[in-house]
mmCIF file with all atom_site columns, C-alpha atoms in Angstrom:
data_model
loop_
_atom_site.group_PDB
_atom_site.id
_atom_site.type_symbol
_atom_site.label_atom_id
_atom_site.label_alt_id
_atom_site.label_comp_id
_atom_site.label_asym_id
_atom_site.label_entity_id
_atom_site.label_seq_id
_atom_site.pdbx_PDB_ins_code
_atom_site.Cartn_x
_atom_site.Cartn_y
_atom_site.Cartn_z
_atom_site.occupancy
_atom_site.B_iso_or_equiv
_atom_site.pdbx_formal_charge
_atom_site.auth_seq_id
_atom_site.auth_comp_id
_atom_site.auth_asym_id
_atom_site.auth_atom_id
_atom_site.pdbx_PDB_model_num
ATOM 1   C CA . UNK J 1 1   ? 57.073 79.502 -209.238 1.00 0.00 ? 1   UNK J CA 1
ATOM 2   C CA . UNK J 1 2   ? 58.899 79.920 -206.237 1.00 0.00 ? 2   UNK J CA 1
ATOM 3   C CA . UNK J 1 3   ? 62.872 79.193 -206.508 1.00 0.00 ? 3   UNK J CA 1
ATOM 4   C CA . UNK J 1 4   ? 64.891 77.228 -204.282 1.00 0.00 ? 4   UNK J CA 1
ATOM 5   C CA . UNK J 1 5   ? 66.328 77.807 -202.065 1.00 0.00 ? 5   UNK J CA 1
ATOM 6   C CA . UNK J 1 6   ? 69.857 75.712 -200.374 1.00 0.00 ? 6   UNK J CA 1
ATOM 7   C CA . UNK J 1 7   ? 70.881 75.629 -197.368 1.00 0.00 ? 7   UNK J CA 1
ATOM 8   C CA . UNK J 1 8   ? 74.027 74.998 -196.448 1.00 0.00 ? 8   UNK J CA 1
ATOM 9   C CA . UNK J 1 9   ? 75.205 74.144 -192.452 1.00 0.00 ? 9   UNK J CA 1
ATOM 10  C CA . UNK J 1 10  ? 78.055 75.277 -190.991 1.00 0.00 ? 10  UNK J CA 1
ATOM 11  C CA . UNK J 1 11  ? 80.290 72.834 -188.882 1.00 0.00 ? 11  UNK J CA 1
ATOM 12  C CA . UNK J 1 12  ? 79.051 74.635 -185.977 1.00 0.00 ? 12  UNK J CA 1
ATOM 13  C CA . UNK J 1 13  ? 75.383 73.770 -186.758 1.00 0.00 ? 13  UNK J CA 1
ATOM 14  C CA . UNK J 1 14  ? 76.237 70.404 -187.436 1.00 0.00 ? 14  UNK J CA 1
ATOM 15  C CA . UNK J 1 15  ? 77.937 69.863 -184.836 1.00 0.00 ? 15  UNK J CA 1
ATOM 16  C CA . UNK J 1 16  ? 74.492 70.777 -183.108 1.00 0.00 ? 16  UNK J CA 1
ATOM 17  C CA . UNK J 1 17  ? 72.550 68.634 -185.347 1.00 0.00 ? 17  UNK J CA 1
ATOM 18  C CA . UNK J 1 18  ? 74.305 65.512 -183.900 1.00 0.00 ? 18  UNK J CA 1
ATOM 19  C CA . UNK J 1 19  ? 74.303 66.488 -180.315 1.00 0.00 ? 19  UNK J CA 1
ATOM 20  C CA . UNK J 1 20  ? 70.860 67.369 -180.421 1.00 0.00 ? 20  UNK J CA 1
ATOM 21  C CA . UNK J 1 21  ? 70.312 63.722 -182.274 1.00 0.00 ? 21  UNK J CA 1
ATOM 22  C CA . UNK J 1 22  ? 72.111 62.034 -179.427 1.00 0.00 ? 22  UNK J CA 1
ATOM 23  C CA . UNK J 1 23  ? 70.609 63.277 -176.798 1.00 0.00 ? 23  UNK J CA 1
ATOM 24  C CA . UNK J 1 24  ? 66.775 62.905 -178.326 1.00 0.00 ? 24  UNK J CA 1
ATOM 25  C CA . UNK J 1 25  ? 68.125 59.185 -179.006 1.00 0.00 ? 25  UNK J CA 1
ATOM 26  C CA . UNK J 1 26  ? 69.433 58.872 -175.421 1.00 0.00 ? 26  UNK J CA 1
ATOM 27  C CA . UNK J 1 27  ? 65.565 60.380 -173.741 1.00 0.00 ? 27  UNK J CA 1
ATOM 28  C CA . UNK J 1 28  ? 64.318 57.805 -175.809 1.00 0.00 ? 28  UNK J CA 1
ATOM 29  C CA . UNK J 1 29  ? 66.768 54.865 -174.716 1.00 0.00 ? 29  UNK J CA 1
ATOM 30  C CA . UNK J 1 30  ? 66.241 55.528 -171.018 1.00 0.00 ? 30  UNK J CA 1
ATOM 31  C CA . UNK J 1 31  ? 62.645 55.737 -171.848 1.00 0.00 ? 31  UNK J CA 1
ATOM 32  C CA . UNK J 1 32  ? 62.279 52.239 -173.421 1.00 0.00 ? 32  UNK J CA 1
ATOM 33  C CA . UNK J 1 33  ? 64.848 50.860 -170.786 1.00 0.00 ? 33  UNK J CA 1
ATOM 34  C CA . UNK J 1 34  ? 62.567 52.358 -167.484 1.00 0.00 ? 34  UNK J CA 1
ATOM 35  C CA . UNK J 1 35  ? 60.352 50.790 -165.952 1.00 0.00 ? 35  UNK J CA 1
ATOM 36  C CA . UNK J 1 36  ? 57.021 50.833 -164.256 1.00 0.00 ? 36  UNK J CA 1
ATOM 37  C CA . UNK J 1 37  ? 57.895 50.228 -160.450 1.00 0.00 ? 37  UNK J CA 1
ATOM 38  C CA . UNK J 1 38  ? 55.094 46.982 -159.453 1.00 0.00 ? 38  UNK J CA 1
ATOM 39  C CA . UNK J 1 39  ? 54.127 46.760 -156.069 1.00 0.00 ? 39  UNK J CA 1
ATOM 40  C CA . UNK J 1 40  ? 54.881 42.910 -156.266 1.00 0.00 ? 40  UNK J CA 1
ATOM 41  C CA . UNK J 1 41  ? 53.092 41.945 -153.236 1.00 0.00 ? 41  UNK J CA 1
ATOM 42  C CA . UNK J 1 42  ? 50.117 43.844 -154.433 1.00 0.00 ? 42  UNK J CA 1
ATOM 43  C CA . UNK J 1 43  ? 49.576 42.803 -157.871 1.00 0.00 ? 43  UNK J CA 1
ATOM 44  C CA . UNK J 1 44  ? 50.079 38.937 -155.984 1.00 0.00 ? 44  UNK J CA 1
ATOM 45  C CA . UNK J 1 45  ? 47.845 39.803 -153.630 1.00 0.00 ? 45  UNK J CA 1
ATOM 46  C CA . UNK J 1 46  ? 45.209 40.890 -156.692 1.00 0.00 ? 46  UNK J CA 1
ATOM 47  C CA . UNK J 1 47  ? 45.644 37.760 -158.320 1.00 0.00 ? 47  UNK J CA 1
ATOM 48  C CA . UNK J 1 48  ? 45.350 35.765 -155.318 1.00 0.00 ? 48  UNK J CA 1
ATOM 49  C CA . UNK J 1 49  ? 41.175 37.324 -155.226 1.00 0.00 ? 49  UNK J CA 1
ATOM 50  C CA . UNK J 1 50  ? 40.597 37.319 -158.879 1.00 0.00 ? 50  UNK J CA 1
ATOM 51  C CA . UNK J 1 51  ? 41.724 33.614 -158.884 1.00 0.00 ? 51  UNK J CA 1
ATOM 52  C CA . UNK J 1 52  ? 39.397 33.391 -155.736 1.00 0.00 ? 52  UNK J CA 1
ATOM 53  C CA . UNK J 1 53  ? 36.246 35.048 -157.326 1.00 0.00 ? 53  UNK J CA 1
ATOM 54  C CA . UNK J 1 54  ? 36.216 34.310 -160.944 1.00 0.00 ? 54  UNK J CA 1
ATOM 55  C CA . UNK J 1 55  ? 37.069 29.733 -159.730 1.00 0.00 ? 55  UNK J CA 1
ATOM 56  C CA . UNK J 1 56  ? 40.358 29.364 -160.569 1.00 0.00 ? 56  UNK J CA 1
ATOM 57  C CA . UNK J 1 57  ? 41.864 27.045 -158.181 1.00 0.00 ? 57  UNK J CA 1
ATOM 58  C CA . UNK J 1 58  ? 45.987 27.183 -156.774 1.00 0.00 ? 58  UNK J CA 1
ATOM 59  C CA . UNK J 1 59  ? 47.096 25.398 -154.618 1.00 0.00 ? 59  UNK J CA 1
ATOM 60  C CA . UNK J 1 60  ? 48.062 26.165 -151.339 1.00 0.00 ? 60  UNK J CA 1
ATOM 61  C CA . UNK J 1 61  ? 51.518 26.035 -150.389 1.00 0.00 ? 61  UNK J CA 1
ATOM 62  C CA . UNK J 1 62  ? 52.072 28.392 -153.683 1.00 0.00 ? 62  UNK J CA 1
ATOM 63  C CA . UNK J 1 63  ? 50.081 31.191 -152.577 1.00 0.00 ? 63  UNK J CA 1
ATOM 64  C CA . UNK J 1 64  ? 49.661 31.013 -148.995 1.00 0.00 ? 64  UNK J CA 1
ATOM 65  C CA . UNK J 1 65  ? 52.024 31.044 -145.744 1.00 0.00 ? 65  UNK J CA 1
ATOM 66  C CA . UNK J 1 66  ? 52.497 28.076 -144.099 1.00 0.00 ? 66  UNK J CA 1
ATOM 67  C CA . UNK J 1 67  ? 51.092 29.875 -140.969 1.00 0.00 ? 67  UNK J CA 1
ATOM 68  C CA . UNK J 1 68  ? 47.735 30.618 -143.176 1.00 0.00 ? 68  UNK J CA 1
ATOM 69  C CA . UNK J 1 69  ? 47.509 26.822 -144.704 1.00 0.00 ? 69  UNK J CA 1
ATOM 70  C CA . UNK J 1 70  ? 48.240 25.756 -141.030 1.00 0.00 ? 70  UNK J CA 1
ATOM 71  C CA . UNK J 1 71  ? 45.381 27.732 -139.299 1.00 0.00 ? 71  UNK J CA 1
ATOM 72  C CA . UNK J 1 72  ? 42.394 25.021 -138.141 1.00 0.00 ? 72  UNK J CA 1
ATOM 73  C CA . UNK J 1 73  ? 40.096 27.536 -138.427 1.00 0.00 ? 73  UNK J CA 1
ATOM 74  C CA . UNK J 1 74  ? 40.606 27.988 -142.355 1.00 0.00 ? 74  UNK J CA 1
ATOM 75  C CA . UNK J 1 75  ? 41.418 24.095 -142.661 1.00 0.00 ? 75  UNK J CA 1
ATOM 76  C CA . UNK J 1 76  ? 37.912 22.963 -141.134 1.00 0.00 ? 76  UNK J CA 1
ATOM 77  C CA . UNK J 1 77  ? 36.364 25.211 -143.552 1.00 0.00 ? 77  UNK J CA 1
ATOM 78  C CA . UNK J 1 78  ? 37.612 22.964 -146.544 1.00 0.00 ? 78  UNK J CA 1
ATOM 79  C CA . UNK J 1 79  ? 40.829 25.025 -147.232 1.00 0.00 ? 79  UNK J CA 1
ATOM 80  C CA . UNK J 1 80  ? 41.874 27.218 -150.393 1.00 0.00 ? 80  UNK J CA 1
ATOM 81  C CA . UNK J 1 81  ? 39.144 24.915 -152.554 1.00 0.00 ? 81  UNK J CA 1
ATOM 82  C CA . UNK J 1 82  ? 36.004 25.639 -150.040 1.00 0.00 ? 82  UNK J CA 1
ATOM 83  C CA . UNK J 1 83  ? 37.390 29.065 -150.367 1.00 0.00 ? 83  UNK J CA 1
ATOM 84  C CA . UNK J 1 84  ? 37.865 29.321 -153.942 1.00 0.00 ? 84  UNK J CA 1
ATOM 85  C CA . UNK J 1 85  ? 34.546 27.399 -154.076 1.00 0.00 ? 85  UNK J CA 1
ATOM 86  C CA . UNK J 1 86  ? 32.256 30.065 -151.836 1.00 0.00 ? 86  UNK J CA 1
ATOM 87  C CA . UNK J 1 87  ? 34.333 32.946 -153.277 1.00 0.00 ? 87  UNK J CA 1
ATOM 88  C CA . UNK J 1 88  ? 33.534 32.360 -156.832 1.00 0.00 ? 88  UNK J CA 1
ATOM 89  C CA . UNK J 1 89  ? 29.152 31.820 -156.298 1.00 0.00 ? 89  UNK J CA 1
ATOM 90  C CA . UNK J 1 90  ? 29.483 34.529 -154.275 1.00 0.00 ? 90  UNK J CA 1
ATOM 91  C CA . UNK J 1 91  ? 30.430 37.127 -157.329 1.00 0.00 ? 91  UNK J CA 1
ATOM 92  C CA . UNK J 1 92  ? 28.281 35.013 -159.163 1.00 0.00 ? 92  UNK J CA 1
ATOM 93  C CA . UNK J 1 93  ? 25.417 35.931 -157.233 1.00 0.00 ? 93  UNK J CA 1
ATOM 94  C CA . UNK J 1 94  ? 25.957 39.513 -157.745 1.00 0.00 ? 94  UNK J CA 1
ATOM 95  C CA . UNK J 1 95  ? 27.011 39.148 -161.153 1.00 0.00 ? 95  UNK J CA 1
ATOM 96  C CA . UNK J 1 96  ? 30.668 38.348 -160.830 1.00 0.00 ? 96  UNK J CA 1
ATOM 97  C CA . UNK J 1 97  ? 33.384 39.675 -160.499 1.00 0.00 ? 97  UNK J CA 1
ATOM 98  C CA . UNK J 1 98  ? 33.714 43.564 -161.399 1.00 0.00 ? 98  UNK J CA 1
ATOM 99  C CA . UNK J 1 99  ? 37.408 44.275 -160.389 1.00 0.00 ? 99  UNK J CA 1
ATOM 100 C CA . UNK J 1 100 ? 39.796 44.167 -157.583 1.00 0.00 ? 100 UNK J CA 1
ATOM 101 C CA . UNK J 1 101 ? 41.248 47.540 -156.201 1.00 0.00 ? 101 UNK J CA 1
ATOM 102 C CA . UNK J 1 102 ? 44.509 47.872 -154.269 1.00 0.00 ? 102 UNK J CA 1
ATOM 103 C CA . UNK J 1 103 ? 43.551 50.901 -151.403 1.00 0.00 ? 103 UNK J CA 1
ATOM 104 C CA . UNK J 1 104 ? 46.676 50.904 -149.859 1.00 0.00 ? 104 UNK J CA 1
ATOM 105 C CA . UNK J 1 105 ? 50.112 48.937 -150.075 1.00 0.00 ? 105 UNK J CA 1
ATOM 106 C CA . UNK J 1 106 ? 52.771 49.660 -147.350 1.00 0.00 ? 106 UNK J CA 1
ATOM 107 C CA . UNK J 1 107 ? 56.088 48.094 -147.369 1.00 0.00 ? 107 UNK J CA 1
ATOM 108 C CA . UNK J 1 108 ? 57.911 46.721 -145.240 1.00 0.00 ? 108 UNK J CA 1
ATOM 109 C CA . UNK J 1 109 ? 61.509 44.460 -146.176 1.00 0.00 ? 109 UNK J CA 1
ATOM 110 C CA . UNK J 1 110 ? 60.202 41.187 -146.971 1.00 0.00 ? 110 UNK J CA 1
ATOM 111 C CA . UNK J 1 111 ? 56.780 42.148 -145.684 1.00 0.00 ? 111 UNK J CA 1
ATOM 112 C CA . UNK J 1 112 ? 53.739 44.057 -146.727 1.00 0.00 ? 112 UNK J CA 1
ATOM 113 C CA . UNK J 1 113 ? 49.899 44.837 -145.571 1.00 0.00 ? 113 UNK J CA 1
ATOM 114 C CA . UNK J 1 114 ? 47.380 45.389 -148.856 1.00 0.00 ? 114 UNK J CA 1
ATOM 115 C CA . UNK J 1 115 ? 43.984 46.900 -148.138 1.00 0.00 ? 115 UNK J CA 1
ATOM 116 C CA . UNK J 1 116 ? 42.226 45.669 -151.317 1.00 0.00 ? 116 UNK J CA 1
ATOM 117 C CA . UNK J 1 117 ? 38.306 46.443 -152.203 1.00 0.00 ? 117 UNK J CA 1
ATOM 118 C CA . UNK J 1 118 ? 36.453 43.116 -154.361 1.00 0.00 ? 118 UNK J CA 1
ATOM 119 C CA . UNK J 1 119 ? 33.752 44.687 -156.503 1.00 0.00 ? 119 UNK J CA 1
ATOM 120 C CA . UNK J 1 120 ? 31.116 42.909 -158.086 1.00 0.00 ? 120 UNK J CA 1
ATOM 121 C CA . UNK J 1 121 ? 29.058 43.921 -161.518 1.00 0.00 ? 121 UNK J CA 1
ATOM 122 C CA . UNK J 1 122 ? 25.805 44.515 -158.877 1.00 0.00 ? 122 UNK J CA 1
ATOM 123 C CA . UNK J 1 123 ? 26.126 45.859 -155.420 1.00 0.00 ? 123 UNK J CA 1
ATOM 124 C CA . UNK J 1 124 ? 25.027 43.586 -153.131 1.00 0.00 ? 124 UNK J CA 1
ATOM 125 C CA . UNK J 1 125 ? 23.146 45.984 -150.576 1.00 0.00 ? 125 UNK J CA 1
ATOM 126 C CA . UNK J 1 126 ? 20.769 46.630 -153.553 1.00 0.00 ? 126 UNK J CA 1
ATOM 127 C CA . UNK J 1 127 ? 19.936 42.927 -154.398 1.00 0.00 ? 127 UNK J CA 1
ATOM 128 C CA . UNK J 1 128 ? 16.411 41.241 -153.910 1.00 0.00 ? 128 UNK J CA 1
ATOM 129 C CA . UNK J 1 129 ? 17.603 39.663 -151.131 1.00 0.00 ? 129 UNK J CA 1
ATOM 130 C CA . UNK J 1 130 ? 19.831 42.789 -149.617 1.00 0.00 ? 130 UNK J CA 1
ATOM 131 C CA . UNK J 1 131 ? 18.702 42.322 -145.954 1.00 0.00 ? 131 UNK J CA 1
ATOM 132 C CA . UNK J 1 132 ? 20.247 38.574 -146.421 1.00 0.00 ? 132 UNK J CA 1
ATOM 133 C CA . UNK J 1 133 ? 23.618 40.663 -148.323 1.00 0.00 ? 133 UNK J CA 1
ATOM 134 C CA . UNK J 1 134 ? 26.067 42.229 -146.353 1.00 0.00 ? 134 UNK J CA 1
ATOM 135 C CA . UNK J 1 135 ? 25.989 45.534 -146.392 1.00 0.00 ? 135 UNK J CA 1
ATOM 136 C CA . UNK J 1 136 ? 29.542 45.920 -145.580 1.00 0.00 ? 136 UNK J CA 1
ATOM 137 C CA . UNK J 1 137 ? 32.395 46.209 -149.033 1.00 0.00 ? 137 UNK J CA 1
ATOM 138 C CA . UNK J 1 138 ? 34.044 43.936 -149.507 1.00 0.00 ? 138 UNK J CA 1
ATOM 139 C CA . UNK J 1 139 ? 37.399 45.098 -147.555 1.00 0.00 ? 139 UNK J CA 1
ATOM 140 C CA . UNK J 1 140 ? 40.246 42.762 -147.416 1.00 0.00 ? 140 UNK J CA 1
ATOM 141 C CA . UNK J 1 141 ? 43.372 43.288 -145.358 1.00 0.00 ? 141 UNK J CA 1
ATOM 142 C CA . UNK J 1 142 ? 46.402 41.265 -146.637 1.00 0.00 ? 142 UNK J CA 1
ATOM 143 C CA . UNK J 1 143 ? 49.451 40.440 -145.448 1.00 0.00 ? 143 UNK J CA 1
ATOM 144 C CA . UNK J 1 144 ? 51.941 39.375 -147.926 1.00 0.00 ? 144 UNK J CA 1
ATOM 145 C CA . UNK J 1 145 ? 55.008 38.126 -146.352 1.00 0.00 ? 145 UNK J CA 1
ATOM 146 C CA . UNK J 1 146 ? 58.386 36.338 -148.619 1.00 0.00 ? 146 UNK J CA 1
ATOM 147 C CA . UNK J 1 147 ? 58.797 32.539 -148.169 1.00 0.00 ? 147 UNK J CA 1
ATOM 148 C CA . UNK J 1 148 ? 60.573 30.452 -149.974 1.00 0.00 ? 148 UNK J CA 1
ATOM 149 C CA . UNK J 1 149 ? 61.440 33.360 -152.658 1.00 0.00 ? 149 UNK J CA 1
ATOM 150 C CA . UNK J 1 150 ? 58.039 34.214 -153.202 1.00 0.00 ? 150 UNK J CA 1
ATOM 151 C CA . UNK J 1 151 ? 55.395 36.694 -151.879 1.00 0.00 ? 151 UNK J CA 1
ATOM 152 C CA . UNK J 1 152 ? 52.816 34.557 -149.988 1.00 0.00 ? 152 UNK J CA 1
ATOM 153 C CA . UNK J 1 153 ? 49.559 35.597 -148.444 1.00 0.00 ? 153 UNK J CA 1
ATOM 154 C CA . UNK J 1 154 ? 47.642 35.311 -145.478 1.00 0.00 ? 154 UNK J CA 1
ATOM 155 C CA . UNK J 1 155 ? 44.087 36.593 -144.072 1.00 0.00 ? 155 UNK J CA 1
#
């Protein structure tokens, strides 16, 4: 049978062990307290376009800038409710929403410009009604502005 050996730590070894244990705890604590930087305007734009393409109705004053809400063309076409209905119908024609991807986001003070690609489960240009489908990618150029304490969007 093997023999047992006992290890006795000298005071210097015990101090080093304690220091290493404290360092490990500090590293773990700092990692737990660190959050990933979230580009809030881009996240807001992604959520908006996800809602628009999945039929989730929203309140225009919670999502859109005052300027966007007051645009004559926007209101003439039915406002945000019509935008949601039309975008959801388009998404459903192409198998539903696949993803909303941020291509680029630049933020300066209280304004951000976000370029987003919307993808459907089926490629519109590959569908049976391809001659009538939009050939261009679904790219949205969104401007986010800090308004009333929240990021509001315009297009």
